[in-house]
Each structure stands twice: as structure tokens, then as C-alpha cells.
Amino acid sequence: MADTLREIERKYEARGDAGGTARLPDLSGVATVATVTDQGTAELDAVYYDTADLRLAAAGITLRRRTGGSDPGWHVKLPVAPGVRDEFHAPLSNGLPRSLAALVRSRTRDVPLAPLIRIASRRDVRHLLDKRGTLLAEAGTDAVTATLLTGDGASTAWTEVEVELAQDGDPALLDALEPHLRKAGLRPSDAPSKLARALAETGVRAPARSVKQPGGKASAGDHLLAFLREQAEAVAALDPGARRGTEDAVHQMRVATRRLRSAFRTHRKLLDRRITDPVGEELKWLATELGVDRDREVLTERLRERLDEIPRPLVRGPVRARLRTWSHGSRTGSRRHLTAVLDSKRYLTLLDTLDALLADPPLRAAAAGPPRPAFAKAVLADYARLAGRVEHALATEPGQARDIALHEARKAAKRARYAAEAATPALGGPAKRFAKQMKAVQTLLGDHQDSVMARGALLTIAAQAEEAGESAFTFGVLYGREEQQAAQDERELPALWEKASDRRWREGLGA
């Protein structure tokens, strides 16, 4: 796997810069900077790669092969926030390393990469040190020349100042330095990266991929498409983190697929379901595959927390070791499985299908109408569906049948919540408050379902312990506690539902 760094930097150029006046002022004594040391000059030569339709540039991603400086090699930079990127390094080689190719696969898919532009920089490097000599940041003045490797071979040149925090550096330092840089005649660069500026100044326009909320006269279809684009972008953007095991990436990616599928089902009056239903089935497949690892992680964490809660005398035998054995045994190959899914033709085709659907959306005539009535009706329809399932569950005798009914109600609560969240840009505060109520119901029902799943797992683990000649007593204690938790959730549901189903929440939506 490639080496990873978190890059936090700011770029500056001279006011009215005509290509060579930007200079780094002396920053000694500013904030926590005690001294500034001259690290000499580095010659950097990088070739940037992209698809013919500039998919990486559209997503704010840079892929380059660079020589010179302290870190020659292949680099991929993924945007995290303005001025913040995760940078992945791999050693120099003739071809793009597989580890880096995987990080951009959700964007490139099966489309080949080719050299796009060459950027050469002559960098005067300064290190900003505190009084103990610890590196706080690196600042440099870059004389940049960029030349297109396609088309007419246009070129451009400029000078910029770049200040990059040391790893684990304090972002407040950048705020403290900025007034001094501005006083020296510098201003923040309009371009987020050298690549973005080079493309703009050589006349290359990358397609916009940012998701913007519709304006005041937008139709119901405009609002719905903005939500769908946001979720589709989330799937592609979270792909690298899911591949690398970044915390919560798989979960958030799964949520985005569910939001997409839920929106297709909720807004069947706005979308042609002959087109969206097959896509929804593929999203269901992806969510299921993403959940193979995630569900087991959540369940294992729940059982560990429950084990921590019981008195020590009730812990009999190698309980934690048995729990680890069960957890690891059930997850054998799960990371490889996830990678195989994300590299599969089926997944990459789904991403292409989503792009095509959003480029030419299958909107029905009702989508041209105003957003408020369309979204309000959709949210209330999902609420009515949820109400029927909750009432059925509450009328069912405790036991397996009620567990199943409550699980179905949980899925309906999630759909109602997603519908309200998607409606918030159109309906404002009432939809946001309604979503909060639906989330509370979903959370309670989710805890109940987790308890059901935990009891099933505990029966399996207890049987494994007995087969190994170990005591299963503690797993019985945990099972009993999960039964109590489920019963408590069931007792709390009627009052919570009464609050969540208060007519005032629906009246705010226009009921």
C-alpha cells in the first residue's frame, strides 16, 4: 500500500501577479516561529495524468509522476476540505502502481489514463522552526512553468508562495501567518492547486462536478437531482477510503447507496421507475456487499461493550478470546472481498449507470412542478407507510413475529428520515425537524434490531464455547441482558412514537 500524508497548505500569489513577483517575507518571530532556515533550491519536474474527459480534474484529484525534491515518485492527492488533501506516495516506476490506480478507479473506471500536462518548478525552500528546532511548516517560493502535453501544447508560467504544515502541525499557525503574508503583498491564490491553475491558464476547462443547491425558482426535479448527485458523488468519493479501511468510510458509502435507492422509491411520481427500479436493485446489491464487514464490526463492538458492563465474577472462562475467535473467523477474507467488489465490472458499471442517469435524468412531467407540494406529499406518504408498520408491530404479540415487524418498521423509519432530509432544501425547518423525529424512531428500532442480532450471535458463540469445553455461562448472562434491552426498547416505543407522530410535525410540512 502507498505511503500516506495529510497535506494542509495555503497557496499565495502577488497582488496583480504578472508571473514573477511573489516573494516569501521573513516570518521569524511570527506566532510560534522562532527561526527560518534556508533549505536550498529544489528542481521539481512532474507529469500529470488524467482521462481524456478530465475525470480526475473534475473531482479535484491530482495524479502525477514527479522527479526531483525529497519525495520523487508517483503521487495521488485526494481532496478532504479546502486547503486539505490526503497525499499517497509510491516509488518511481514506468507504470502507475496498482495501489495508486485503485485509489482513482471510482473515477477512471475502465477509461485509460494519459499524460495531460507537465509542470516544472524551481522551489526555494524554507523551514519554519519553533524555539526547540521542531519543524512547524515548510514554506517555499515556486517559479512554475506548465506545458500542455495535448492539443496545441500551450504553456504558462507564474510564481507562487506555498506554506505547508508539518505532519500533525497546528492549522492555527496558517491563520497567524496569513496577515504577514498579505502585508508583504501576497493574496490567497484563486486556484486550489498548481494543476488547476495550469489548466485554467492554458485554456483547458475541466467539467464541473461540485453539487450546488438549486436556486429560488428551481423545480421539484431540480431539487431531487441535486440530492441524487450529492449521494452519487459521495459513493465515488468514499471509494478510496473504503478500499484503505478508513474509519467509517464503508458505513458512509453504504448510507449513500441507501439514500439513492430510497429516493428512487420515494419519488416515483417524479422519476420513471422503469429506469430507476433496475438501478435501485443494483444499489441494494452494493449496500449488501458493503455490509458484509460493517455489520459484523458493529455487532462485535456491541458485544464487547456489553461484556465490559457485567461484573467480573460473572465472566467465566476465556470469554474475550472466544469473542475474538468468532469475530475474526467470520471476517476471514472480508477485506479482500470488499476490494474485489469495488474492482468488479458490476460495481464500475453501476457507477457509469448513475452518471448516465444523472446526465439524462428520467424525469416525469410532475418533476417540472414546484418543489414544496411534491416533496411534502412524498414525505407524508413515507410517514403513512411507517405509521402502518409501527401500529402493526405494536399490535403483534412479543416474540419472533414482533421482532420481524419491528425490523420492517425500522426500515420504513429510515426511508421516512431520508425523505425528510432530501426535502429539507425545499421545505426548510419543518422537514429538518421532522427528519429529527424520524431519526429518533429509527435509532430506537435500530437498537432493538441490534439486540435481536446480538442474541443470535450469542447462541452461536455459546455453542462454539461448549464444543471447545469452555463455560458458556457468561454468554447466557449477555443473552439475558440483550433480552432486557429489547424489552426496554419495546416499552419505550409507544411514547416515542406518540411524540414523533404528533400532527404538528406533519402540519409543518403542509399536511
Short mmCIF file of C-alpha atoms in Angstrom, two decimals:
data_model
loop_
_atom_site.label_atom_id
_atom_site.label_comp_id
_atom_site.label_asym_id
_atom_site.label_seq_id
_atom_site.Cartn_x
_atom_site.Cartn_y
_atom_site.Cartn_z
CA MET A 1 0.00 0.00 0.00
CA ALA A 2 1.17 3.51 -0.76
CA ASP A 3 2.52 5.82 1.93
CA THR A 4 0.02 8.41 3.14
CA LEU A 5 0.35 12.02 4.30
CA ARG A 6 -2.23 14.63 5.27
CA GLU A 7 -1.37 17.79 3.35
CA ILE A 8 -2.59 21.07 4.85
CA GLU A 9 -1.35 24.06 2.90
CA ARG A 10 -2.14 27.51 1.57
CA LYS A 11 -1.01 28.99 -1.70
CA TYR A 12 -0.38 32.69 -2.35
CA GLU A 13 0.41 34.88 -5.29
CA ALA A 14 1.39 38.53 -5.60
CA ARG A 15 -1.39 41.06 -5.99
CA GLY A 16 -1.68 41.67 -9.70
CA ASP A 17 0.96 38.97 -10.25
CA ALA A 18 2.18 39.08 -13.84
CA GLY A 19 4.30 35.98 -13.47
CA GLY A 20 7.26 36.58 -11.20
CA THR A 21 6.88 38.99 -8.27
CA ALA A 22 5.65 36.71 -5.46
CA ARG A 23 8.21 36.54 -2.62
CA LEU A 24 8.23 34.96 0.81
CA PRO A 25 8.72 37.54 3.59
CA ASP A 26 10.78 36.88 6.70
CA LEU A 27 8.48 35.05 9.13
CA SER A 28 10.90 34.76 12.03
CA GLY A 29 9.19 35.67 15.29
CA VAL A 30 5.66 35.31 13.91
CA ALA A 31 3.42 33.29 16.23
CA THR A 32 5.38 30.19 17.35
CA VAL A 33 8.01 30.53 14.59
CA ALA A 34 11.39 31.16 16.22
CA THR A 35 13.70 30.76 13.23
CA VAL A 36 13.51 30.26 9.48
CA THR A 37 16.22 28.15 7.85
CA ASP A 38 17.21 28.10 4.19
CA GLN A 39 16.98 24.57 2.75
CA GLY A 40 18.28 25.48 -0.67
CA THR A 41 16.64 25.10 -4.06
CA ALA A 42 14.90 22.04 -5.48
CA GLU A 43 14.16 21.34 -9.13
CA LEU A 44 10.84 19.51 -9.48
CA ASP A 45 9.55 18.01 -12.71
CA ALA A 46 6.10 16.42 -12.74
CA VAL A 47 3.87 14.91 -15.41
CA TYR A 48 0.17 14.93 -14.51
CA TYR A 49 -2.16 12.23 -15.80
CA ASP A 50 -5.89 12.18 -16.44
CA THR A 51 -8.54 10.67 -18.69
CA ALA A 52 -9.36 12.35 -21.98
CA ASP A 53 -12.51 13.83 -20.44
CA LEU A 54 -10.60 15.05 -17.34
CA ARG A 55 -12.43 12.96 -14.75
CA LEU A 56 -9.74 13.40 -12.12
CA ALA A 57 -9.54 17.17 -12.54
CA ALA A 58 -13.33 17.40 -12.30
CA ALA A 59 -13.16 15.66 -8.93
CA GLY A 60 -10.28 17.81 -7.66
CA ILE A 61 -7.88 14.83 -7.77
CA THR A 62 -4.28 15.05 -8.94
CA LEU A 63 -2.21 12.13 -10.20
CA ARG A 64 1.41 12.78 -11.11
CA ARG A 65 4.81 11.21 -11.64
CA ARG A 66 7.46 13.55 -10.25
CA THR A 67 11.22 13.59 -10.14
CA GLY A 68 13.43 15.83 -8.02
CA GLY A 69 12.98 17.07 -4.47
CA SER A 70 12.78 14.96 -1.33
CA ASP A 71 9.87 12.73 -2.42
CA PRO A 72 10.21 11.63 -6.05
CA GLY A 73 7.69 9.07 -7.20
CA TRP A 74 4.05 8.67 -8.10
CA HIS A 75 1.62 10.82 -6.10
CA VAL A 76 -2.17 10.86 -5.81
CA LYS A 77 -3.85 13.71 -3.94
CA LEU A 78 -7.47 13.37 -2.84
CA PRO A 79 -9.42 16.43 -1.62
CA VAL A 80 -10.58 16.40 2.01
CA ALA A 81 -11.53 20.05 2.59
CA PRO A 82 -10.42 23.43 1.18
CA GLY A 83 -6.64 23.51 1.56
CA VAL A 84 -6.55 19.94 2.89
CA ARG A 85 -5.70 16.86 0.84
CA ASP A 86 -4.63 13.30 1.55
CA GLU A 87 -1.48 12.52 -0.40
CA PHE A 88 -0.45 8.98 -1.33
CA HIS A 89 3.09 8.15 -2.49
CA ALA A 90 4.56 5.21 -4.34
CA PRO A 91 8.14 4.76 -5.65
CA LEU A 92 9.13 5.77 -9.16
CA SER A 93 8.28 3.19 -11.81
CA ASN A 94 7.49 3.20 -15.50
CA GLY A 95 3.81 2.46 -14.98
CA LEU A 96 1.23 3.64 -12.47
CA PRO A 97 1.45 1.41 -9.36
CA ARG A 98 -1.62 -0.70 -8.68
CA SER A 99 -2.02 0.73 -5.19
CA LEU A 100 -2.50 4.22 -6.62
CA ALA A 101 -4.56 3.10 -9.61
CA ALA A 102 -7.05 1.60 -7.14
CA LEU A 103 -7.47 4.96 -5.38
CA VAL A 104 -8.75 6.62 -8.56
CA ARG A 105 -10.69 3.67 -10.00
CA SER A 106 -14.09 5.00 -8.92
CA ARG A 107 -13.38 7.98 -11.20
CA THR A 108 -11.45 6.44 -14.11
CA ARG A 109 -13.17 3.01 -14.17
CA ASP A 110 -12.08 1.37 -17.44
CA VAL A 111 -11.07 4.61 -19.17
CA PRO A 112 -7.30 4.83 -19.85
CA LEU A 113 -5.08 7.47 -18.29
CA ALA A 114 -2.67 9.54 -20.37
CA PRO A 115 -0.16 12.36 -19.79
CA LEU A 116 -2.01 15.67 -19.64
CA ILE A 117 0.38 18.41 -18.61
CA ARG A 118 3.97 18.86 -17.44
CA ILE A 119 4.65 21.20 -14.54
CA ALA A 120 8.24 22.12 -13.68
CA SER A 121 9.03 24.13 -10.56
CA ARG A 122 12.15 25.74 -9.17
CA ARG A 123 11.46 25.83 -5.43
CA ASP A 124 13.33 27.91 -2.88
CA VAL A 125 12.60 26.06 0.36
CA ARG A 126 12.44 27.47 3.90
CA HIS A 127 11.77 25.58 7.13
CA LEU A 128 9.81 27.32 9.88
CA LEU A 129 11.04 26.07 13.28
CA ASP A 130 9.94 26.65 16.85
CA LYS A 131 12.38 27.54 19.66
CA ARG A 132 13.26 23.86 20.15
CA GLY A 133 14.09 23.41 16.48
CA THR A 134 10.93 21.42 15.72
CA LEU A 135 9.62 21.79 12.18
CA LEU A 136 6.32 23.68 12.14
CA ALA A 137 5.86 24.22 8.43
CA GLU A 138 7.66 24.33 5.12
CA ALA A 139 7.40 27.46 3.02
CA GLY A 140 8.62 27.84 -0.50
CA THR A 141 8.65 30.19 -3.43
CA ASP A 142 7.92 28.29 -6.62
CA ALA A 143 8.79 29.52 -10.10
CA VAL A 144 6.40 27.39 -12.15
CA THR A 145 6.25 26.55 -15.85
CA ALA A 146 3.39 24.44 -17.18
CA THR A 147 3.14 22.94 -20.67
CA LEU A 148 0.21 21.03 -22.11
CA LEU A 149 1.11 17.60 -23.48
CA THR A 150 -2.04 17.51 -25.60
CA GLY A 151 -3.65 19.78 -28.15
CA ASP A 152 -1.66 22.84 -29.12
CA GLY A 153 0.96 22.42 -26.39
CA ALA A 154 0.10 25.77 -24.79
CA SER A 155 2.24 26.87 -21.87
CA THR A 156 2.09 29.32 -18.99
CA ALA A 157 4.33 30.47 -16.13
CA TRP A 158 3.87 32.07 -12.74
CA THR A 159 5.39 32.40 -9.30
CA GLU A 160 3.62 31.40 -6.10
CA VAL A 161 4.31 31.04 -2.41
CA GLU A 162 3.24 27.86 -0.67
CA VAL A 163 3.09 27.24 3.07
CA GLU A 164 2.52 23.62 4.14
CA LEU A 165 2.14 22.45 7.73
CA ALA A 166 4.40 19.76 9.08
CA GLN A 167 2.63 16.49 9.83
CA ASP A 168 0.42 16.92 12.94
CA GLY A 169 1.03 20.66 12.74
CA ASP A 170 -1.42 23.18 14.17
CA PRO A 171 -3.66 24.77 11.47
CA ALA A 172 -3.85 27.88 13.65
CA LEU A 173 -0.29 28.64 12.52
CA LEU A 174 -1.52 29.22 8.97
CA ASP A 175 -4.06 31.74 10.28
CA ALA A 176 -1.35 33.53 12.24
CA LEU A 177 0.99 33.71 9.23
CA GLU A 178 -1.58 34.99 6.76
CA PRO A 179 -1.70 38.66 7.87
CA HIS A 180 2.09 38.88 7.49
CA LEU A 181 1.93 37.33 4.04
CA ARG A 182 -0.79 39.74 2.99
CA LYS A 183 1.19 42.67 4.35
CA ALA A 184 4.07 41.57 2.13
CA GLY A 185 1.83 41.94 -0.93
CA LEU A 186 0.57 38.38 -1.23
CA ARG A 187 -3.01 37.20 -1.54
CA PRO A 188 -4.51 33.71 -1.38
CA SER A 189 -4.42 32.00 -4.75
CA ASP A 190 -7.72 31.56 -6.54
CA ALA A 191 -6.63 28.12 -7.76
CA PRO A 192 -6.69 25.21 -5.27
CA SER A 193 -3.64 23.56 -6.88
CA LYS A 194 -0.90 24.07 -9.45
CA LEU A 195 -2.74 21.72 -11.77
CA ALA A 196 -5.98 23.67 -11.57
CA ARG A 197 -4.17 26.93 -12.32
CA ALA A 198 -2.17 25.41 -15.15
CA LEU A 199 -5.28 24.02 -16.83
CA ALA A 200 -7.14 27.31 -16.47
CA GLU A 201 -4.28 29.36 -17.88
CA THR A 202 -3.71 27.04 -20.84
CA GLY A 203 -7.38 27.14 -21.77
CA VAL A 204 -8.39 23.67 -20.57
CA ARG A 205 -11.72 23.52 -18.73
CA ALA A 206 -12.43 20.52 -16.56
CA PRO A 207 -16.13 19.60 -16.27
CA ALA A 208 -17.71 20.78 -13.03
CA ARG A 209 -18.57 18.01 -10.58
CA SER A 210 -19.44 20.05 -7.50
CA VAL A 211 -23.03 19.75 -6.29
CA LYS A 212 -24.87 23.04 -5.86
CA GLN A 213 -28.27 23.56 -4.29
CA PRO A 214 -30.93 24.85 -6.70
CA GLY A 215 -31.99 28.48 -6.69
CA GLY A 216 -35.29 30.00 -5.65
CA LYS A 217 -37.19 29.18 -8.87
CA ALA A 218 -35.99 25.60 -9.10
CA SER A 219 -38.46 22.83 -9.86
CA ALA A 220 -39.13 19.69 -7.87
CA GLY A 221 -36.93 17.82 -10.33
CA ASP A 222 -34.06 20.25 -9.80
CA HIS A 223 -34.14 19.69 -6.04
CA LEU A 224 -34.36 15.93 -6.42
CA LEU A 225 -31.47 15.79 -8.89
CA ALA A 226 -29.29 17.88 -6.57
CA PHE A 227 -29.86 15.34 -3.80
CA LEU A 228 -29.19 12.38 -6.10
CA ARG A 229 -25.99 13.96 -7.41
CA GLU A 230 -24.79 14.59 -3.87
CA GLN A 231 -25.24 10.93 -2.94
CA ALA A 232 -23.72 9.60 -6.17
CA GLU A 233 -20.70 11.84 -5.63
CA ALA A 234 -20.41 10.54 -2.06
CA VAL A 235 -20.23 6.94 -3.31
CA ALA A 236 -17.35 7.73 -5.67
CA ALA A 237 -15.55 9.99 -3.18
CA LEU A 238 -15.71 7.44 -0.35
CA ASP A 239 -14.42 4.58 -2.51
CA PRO A 240 -10.69 5.19 -1.78
CA GLY A 241 -11.33 5.29 1.97
CA ALA A 242 -13.37 2.09 1.80
CA ARG A 243 -10.52 0.35 -0.01
CA ARG A 244 -7.99 1.50 2.58
CA GLY A 245 -10.12 0.73 5.63
CA THR A 246 -10.50 4.38 6.64
CA GLU A 247 -12.72 4.71 9.68
CA ASP A 248 -16.43 4.96 8.82
CA ALA A 249 -15.82 5.14 5.05
CA VAL A 250 -17.61 1.87 4.29
CA HIS A 251 -20.53 2.84 6.52
CA GLN A 252 -20.93 6.26 4.92
CA MET A 253 -20.61 4.76 1.44
CA ARG A 254 -23.34 2.29 2.31
CA VAL A 255 -25.54 5.11 3.62
CA ALA A 256 -25.14 7.00 0.34
CA THR A 257 -26.23 3.94 -1.67
CA ARG A 258 -29.26 3.55 0.59
CA ARG A 259 -30.18 7.21 0.27
CA LEU A 260 -30.08 6.89 -3.51
CA ARG A 261 -32.27 3.80 -3.54
CA SER A 262 -34.65 5.30 -1.01
CA ALA A 263 -35.02 8.48 -3.10
CA PHE A 264 -35.80 6.43 -6.20
CA ARG A 265 -38.59 4.67 -4.33
CA THR A 266 -39.93 7.74 -2.52
CA HIS A 267 -40.12 9.90 -5.63
CA ARG A 268 -41.74 7.55 -8.11
CA LYS A 269 -44.09 10.36 -9.13
CA LEU A 270 -41.10 12.40 -10.25
CA LEU A 271 -38.93 9.63 -11.75
CA ASP A 272 -39.67 6.94 -14.30
CA ARG A 273 -39.42 3.77 -12.25
CA ARG A 274 -38.84 1.67 -15.36
CA ILE A 275 -35.41 3.29 -15.40
CA THR A 276 -34.75 3.70 -11.68
CA ASP A 277 -36.00 0.34 -10.37
CA PRO A 278 -33.20 -1.70 -12.01
CA VAL A 279 -30.63 0.82 -10.74
CA GLY A 280 -32.18 0.54 -7.28
CA GLU A 281 -31.68 -3.22 -7.34
CA GLU A 282 -28.00 -2.74 -8.14
CA LEU A 283 -27.70 -0.25 -5.29
CA LYS A 284 -29.29 -2.82 -2.99
CA TRP A 285 -26.66 -5.33 -4.10
CA LEU A 286 -23.86 -2.86 -3.38
CA ALA A 287 -25.23 -1.96 0.05
CA THR A 288 -25.42 -5.66 0.91
CA GLU A 289 -21.83 -6.27 -0.18
CA LEU A 290 -20.58 -3.24 1.76
CA GLY A 291 -22.40 -4.51 4.84
CA VAL A 292 -20.62 -7.87 4.98
CA ASP A 293 -17.82 -6.39 7.09
CA ARG A 294 -19.60 -3.41 8.60
CA ASP A 295 -22.46 -5.32 10.26
CA ARG A 296 -20.06 -7.73 11.92
CA GLU A 297 -17.89 -4.86 13.19
CA VAL A 298 -20.91 -3.14 14.76
CA LEU A 299 -22.13 -6.36 16.34
CA THR A 300 -18.69 -7.22 17.72
CA GLU A 301 -18.34 -3.76 19.25
CA ARG A 302 -21.77 -4.10 20.88
CA LEU A 303 -20.89 -7.44 22.45
CA ARG A 304 -17.58 -6.07 23.75
CA GLU A 305 -19.34 -3.11 25.33
CA ARG A 306 -21.92 -5.38 26.94
CA LEU A 307 -19.13 -7.61 28.26
CA ASP A 308 -17.44 -4.58 29.84
CA GLU A 309 -20.66 -3.78 31.70
CA ILE A 310 -21.09 -7.05 33.59
CA PRO A 311 -19.40 -7.73 36.98
CA ARG A 312 -16.09 -9.60 36.85
CA PRO A 313 -17.39 -12.62 38.85
CA LEU A 314 -19.86 -13.27 36.02
CA VAL A 315 -17.09 -13.57 33.43
CA ARG A 316 -16.35 -17.30 33.34
CA GLY A 317 -13.70 -18.75 31.06
CA PRO A 318 -11.84 -17.24 28.07
CA VAL A 319 -14.81 -15.13 27.04
CA ARG A 320 -12.92 -12.34 25.26
CA ALA A 321 -10.71 -14.80 23.40
CA ARG A 322 -13.79 -16.72 22.27
CA LEU A 323 -15.42 -13.48 21.09
CA ARG A 324 -12.27 -12.56 19.13
CA THR A 325 -12.16 -16.02 17.55
CA TRP A 326 -15.78 -15.71 16.45
CA SER A 327 -15.31 -12.18 15.11
CA HIS A 328 -12.09 -12.83 13.21
CA GLY A 329 -13.21 -16.19 11.90
CA SER A 330 -16.38 -14.73 10.42
CA ARG A 331 -14.43 -11.90 8.78
CA THR A 332 -11.80 -14.04 7.07
CA GLY A 333 -11.16 -12.56 3.65
CA SER A 334 -13.69 -9.74 4.11
CA ARG A 335 -11.19 -7.03 3.14
CA ARG A 336 -10.22 -8.97 0.04
CA HIS A 337 -13.90 -9.49 -0.69
CA LEU A 338 -14.62 -5.77 -0.41
CA THR A 339 -11.73 -4.91 -2.74
CA ALA A 340 -12.97 -7.49 -5.24
CA VAL A 341 -16.43 -5.91 -5.15
CA LEU A 342 -15.03 -2.42 -5.74
CA ASP A 343 -12.88 -3.69 -8.61
CA SER A 344 -15.72 -5.67 -10.16
CA LYS A 345 -17.27 -4.93 -13.52
CA ARG A 346 -20.69 -4.87 -11.86
CA TYR A 347 -19.74 -2.07 -9.46
CA LEU A 348 -17.97 0.03 -12.10
CA THR A 349 -20.95 -0.39 -14.42
CA LEU A 350 -23.23 0.82 -11.62
CA LEU A 351 -21.14 3.99 -11.28
CA ASP A 352 -21.37 4.53 -15.05
CA THR A 353 -25.12 3.93 -14.91
CA LEU A 354 -25.57 6.52 -12.16
CA ASP A 355 -23.59 9.08 -14.16
CA ALA A 356 -25.68 8.41 -17.25
CA LEU A 357 -28.92 8.61 -15.29
CA LEU A 358 -27.98 11.96 -13.77
CA ALA A 359 -26.75 13.32 -17.11
CA ASP A 360 -30.05 12.41 -18.76
CA PRO A 361 -32.50 12.05 -15.84
CA PRO A 362 -35.73 10.07 -16.41
CA LEU A 363 -37.97 12.83 -15.04
CA ARG A 364 -41.74 12.58 -15.28
CA ALA A 365 -43.99 15.53 -16.04
CA ALA A 366 -44.64 16.21 -12.34
CA ALA A 367 -40.95 16.99 -11.85
CA ALA A 368 -41.43 20.29 -13.65
CA GLY A 369 -43.79 21.50 -10.90
CA PRO A 370 -42.94 23.43 -7.72
CA PRO A 371 -40.89 21.54 -5.12
CA ARG A 372 -42.87 22.19 -1.93
CA PRO A 373 -46.06 20.22 -2.66
CA ALA A 374 -44.20 17.39 -4.39
CA PHE A 375 -41.73 16.87 -1.55
CA ALA A 376 -44.34 17.32 1.18
CA LYS A 377 -46.58 14.65 -0.36
CA ALA A 378 -43.64 12.28 -0.76
CA VAL A 379 -42.54 12.69 2.86
CA LEU A 380 -46.07 12.24 4.18
CA ALA A 381 -46.56 9.12 2.06
CA ASP A 382 -43.44 7.58 3.58
CA TYR A 383 -44.68 8.62 7.02
CA ALA A 384 -48.03 6.88 6.42
CA ARG A 385 -46.16 3.75 5.40
CA LEU A 386 -44.14 3.91 8.60
CA ALA A 387 -47.23 4.53 10.73
CA GLY A 388 -48.87 1.38 9.39
CA ARG A 389 -45.82 -0.71 10.21
CA VAL A 390 -45.40 0.70 13.72
CA GLU A 391 -49.06 0.12 14.53
CA HIS A 392 -48.80 -3.44 13.21
CA ALA A 393 -45.68 -4.10 15.31
CA LEU A 394 -47.27 -2.70 18.47
CA ALA A 395 -50.33 -4.91 17.93
CA THR A 396 -48.21 -8.04 17.50
CA GLU A 397 -47.55 -10.32 20.46
CA PRO A 398 -43.97 -10.23 21.78
CA GLY A 399 -41.70 -12.79 20.18
CA GLN A 400 -40.19 -13.52 16.81
CA ALA A 401 -43.16 -12.14 14.87
CA ARG A 402 -42.90 -8.81 16.68
CA ASP A 403 -39.13 -8.74 16.15
CA ILE A 404 -39.69 -9.08 12.41
CA ALA A 405 -42.43 -6.43 12.44
CA LEU A 406 -40.22 -4.00 14.34
CA HIS A 407 -37.39 -4.58 11.88
CA GLU A 408 -39.73 -3.74 8.99
CA ALA A 409 -40.79 -0.60 10.87
CA ARG A 410 -37.13 0.34 11.30
CA LYS A 411 -36.56 0.18 7.54
CA ALA A 412 -39.62 2.35 6.99
CA ALA A 413 -38.41 4.87 9.58
CA LYS A 414 -35.08 5.10 7.78
CA ARG A 415 -36.84 5.74 4.48
CA ALA A 416 -39.05 8.44 6.05
CA ARG A 417 -35.97 10.08 7.57
CA TYR A 418 -34.10 10.06 4.27
CA ALA A 419 -37.14 11.50 2.52
CA ALA A 420 -37.35 14.36 5.01
CA GLU A 421 -33.62 15.06 4.75
CA ALA A 422 -33.82 15.17 0.96
CA ALA A 423 -36.78 17.57 1.28
CA THR A 424 -35.03 19.96 3.67
CA PRO A 425 -33.57 22.28 0.98
CA ALA A 426 -37.09 22.68 -0.45
CA LEU A 427 -39.17 22.67 2.74
CA GLY A 428 -36.72 24.16 5.24
CA GLY A 429 -37.05 23.87 9.01
CA PRO A 430 -40.24 21.75 9.16
CA ALA A 431 -38.59 18.97 7.11
CA LYS A 432 -35.43 19.19 9.20
CA ARG A 433 -37.41 18.85 12.44
CA PHE A 434 -39.48 16.01 11.03
CA ALA A 435 -36.28 14.21 9.99
CA LYS A 436 -35.04 14.53 13.56
CA GLN A 437 -38.17 12.83 14.87
CA MET A 438 -37.86 10.03 12.33
CA LYS A 439 -34.21 9.56 13.24
CA ALA A 440 -35.19 9.09 16.90
CA VAL A 441 -37.63 6.34 15.92
CA GLN A 442 -35.06 4.74 13.62
CA THR A 443 -32.44 4.80 16.38
CA LEU A 444 -34.68 3.05 18.91
CA LEU A 445 -35.79 0.44 16.41
CA GLY A 446 -32.20 0.01 15.29
CA ASP A 447 -31.11 -0.71 18.84
CA HIS A 448 -33.88 -3.30 19.09
CA GLN A 449 -32.75 -4.99 15.87
CA ASP A 450 -29.12 -4.94 17.04
CA SER A 451 -30.28 -6.74 20.17
CA VAL A 452 -32.04 -9.37 18.07
CA MET A 453 -28.88 -9.92 16.04
CA ALA A 454 -26.72 -9.98 19.18
CA ARG A 455 -28.84 -12.74 20.71
CA GLY A 456 -28.46 -14.84 17.57
CA ALA A 457 -24.71 -14.33 17.64
CA LEU A 458 -24.51 -15.19 21.34
CA LEU A 459 -26.25 -18.52 20.75
CA THR A 460 -23.67 -19.34 18.07
CA ILE A 461 -20.72 -18.29 20.24
CA ALA A 462 -22.07 -20.20 23.25
CA ALA A 463 -22.33 -23.36 21.14
CA GLN A 464 -18.74 -22.91 19.95
CA ALA A 465 -17.57 -22.43 23.53
CA GLU A 466 -19.34 -25.61 24.68
CA GLU A 467 -17.86 -27.61 21.82
CA ALA A 468 -14.40 -26.43 22.95
CA GLY A 469 -15.09 -27.47 26.53
CA GLU A 470 -15.41 -23.88 27.77
CA SER A 471 -18.03 -22.38 30.02
CA ALA A 472 -20.96 -20.78 28.18
CA PHE A 473 -22.31 -19.16 31.35
CA THR A 474 -21.22 -15.62 30.51
CA PHE A 475 -22.79 -15.77 27.07
CA GLY A 476 -26.05 -16.73 28.77
CA VAL A 477 -25.74 -13.66 31.00
CA LEU A 478 -25.17 -11.47 27.95
CA TYR A 479 -28.14 -13.07 26.22
CA GLY A 480 -30.37 -12.24 29.16
CA ARG A 481 -29.20 -8.63 29.17
CA GLU A 482 -29.93 -8.32 25.48
CA GLU A 483 -33.43 -9.66 26.11
CA GLN A 484 -33.91 -6.99 28.78
CA GLN A 485 -32.64 -4.28 26.43
CA ALA A 486 -35.03 -5.35 23.69
CA ALA A 487 -37.93 -5.38 26.14
CA GLN A 488 -36.97 -1.89 27.31
CA ASP A 489 -36.92 -0.65 23.70
CA GLU A 490 -40.38 -2.12 23.16
CA ARG A 491 -41.69 -0.38 26.28
CA GLU A 492 -40.27 2.98 25.15
CA LEU A 493 -41.59 2.76 21.61
CA PRO A 494 -45.25 3.78 22.20
CA ALA A 495 -44.33 7.07 23.93
CA LEU A 496 -41.61 7.85 21.39
CA TRP A 497 -43.95 7.11 18.51
CA GLU A 498 -46.68 9.28 20.00
CA LYS A 499 -44.24 12.19 20.12
CA ALA A 500 -42.82 11.55 16.64
CA SER A 501 -46.28 11.20 15.10
CA ASP A 502 -47.62 14.41 16.64
CA ARG A 503 -49.68 16.10 13.97
CA ARG A 504 -47.73 19.34 14.41
CA TRP A 505 -44.71 17.82 12.68
CA ARG A 506 -46.85 16.91 9.67
CA GLU A 507 -48.70 20.20 9.63
CA GLY A 508 -45.37 21.97 9.31
CA LEU A 509 -44.80 20.06 6.09
CA GLY A 510 -48.13 21.21 4.69
CA ALA A 511 -50.42 18.38 5.79
#
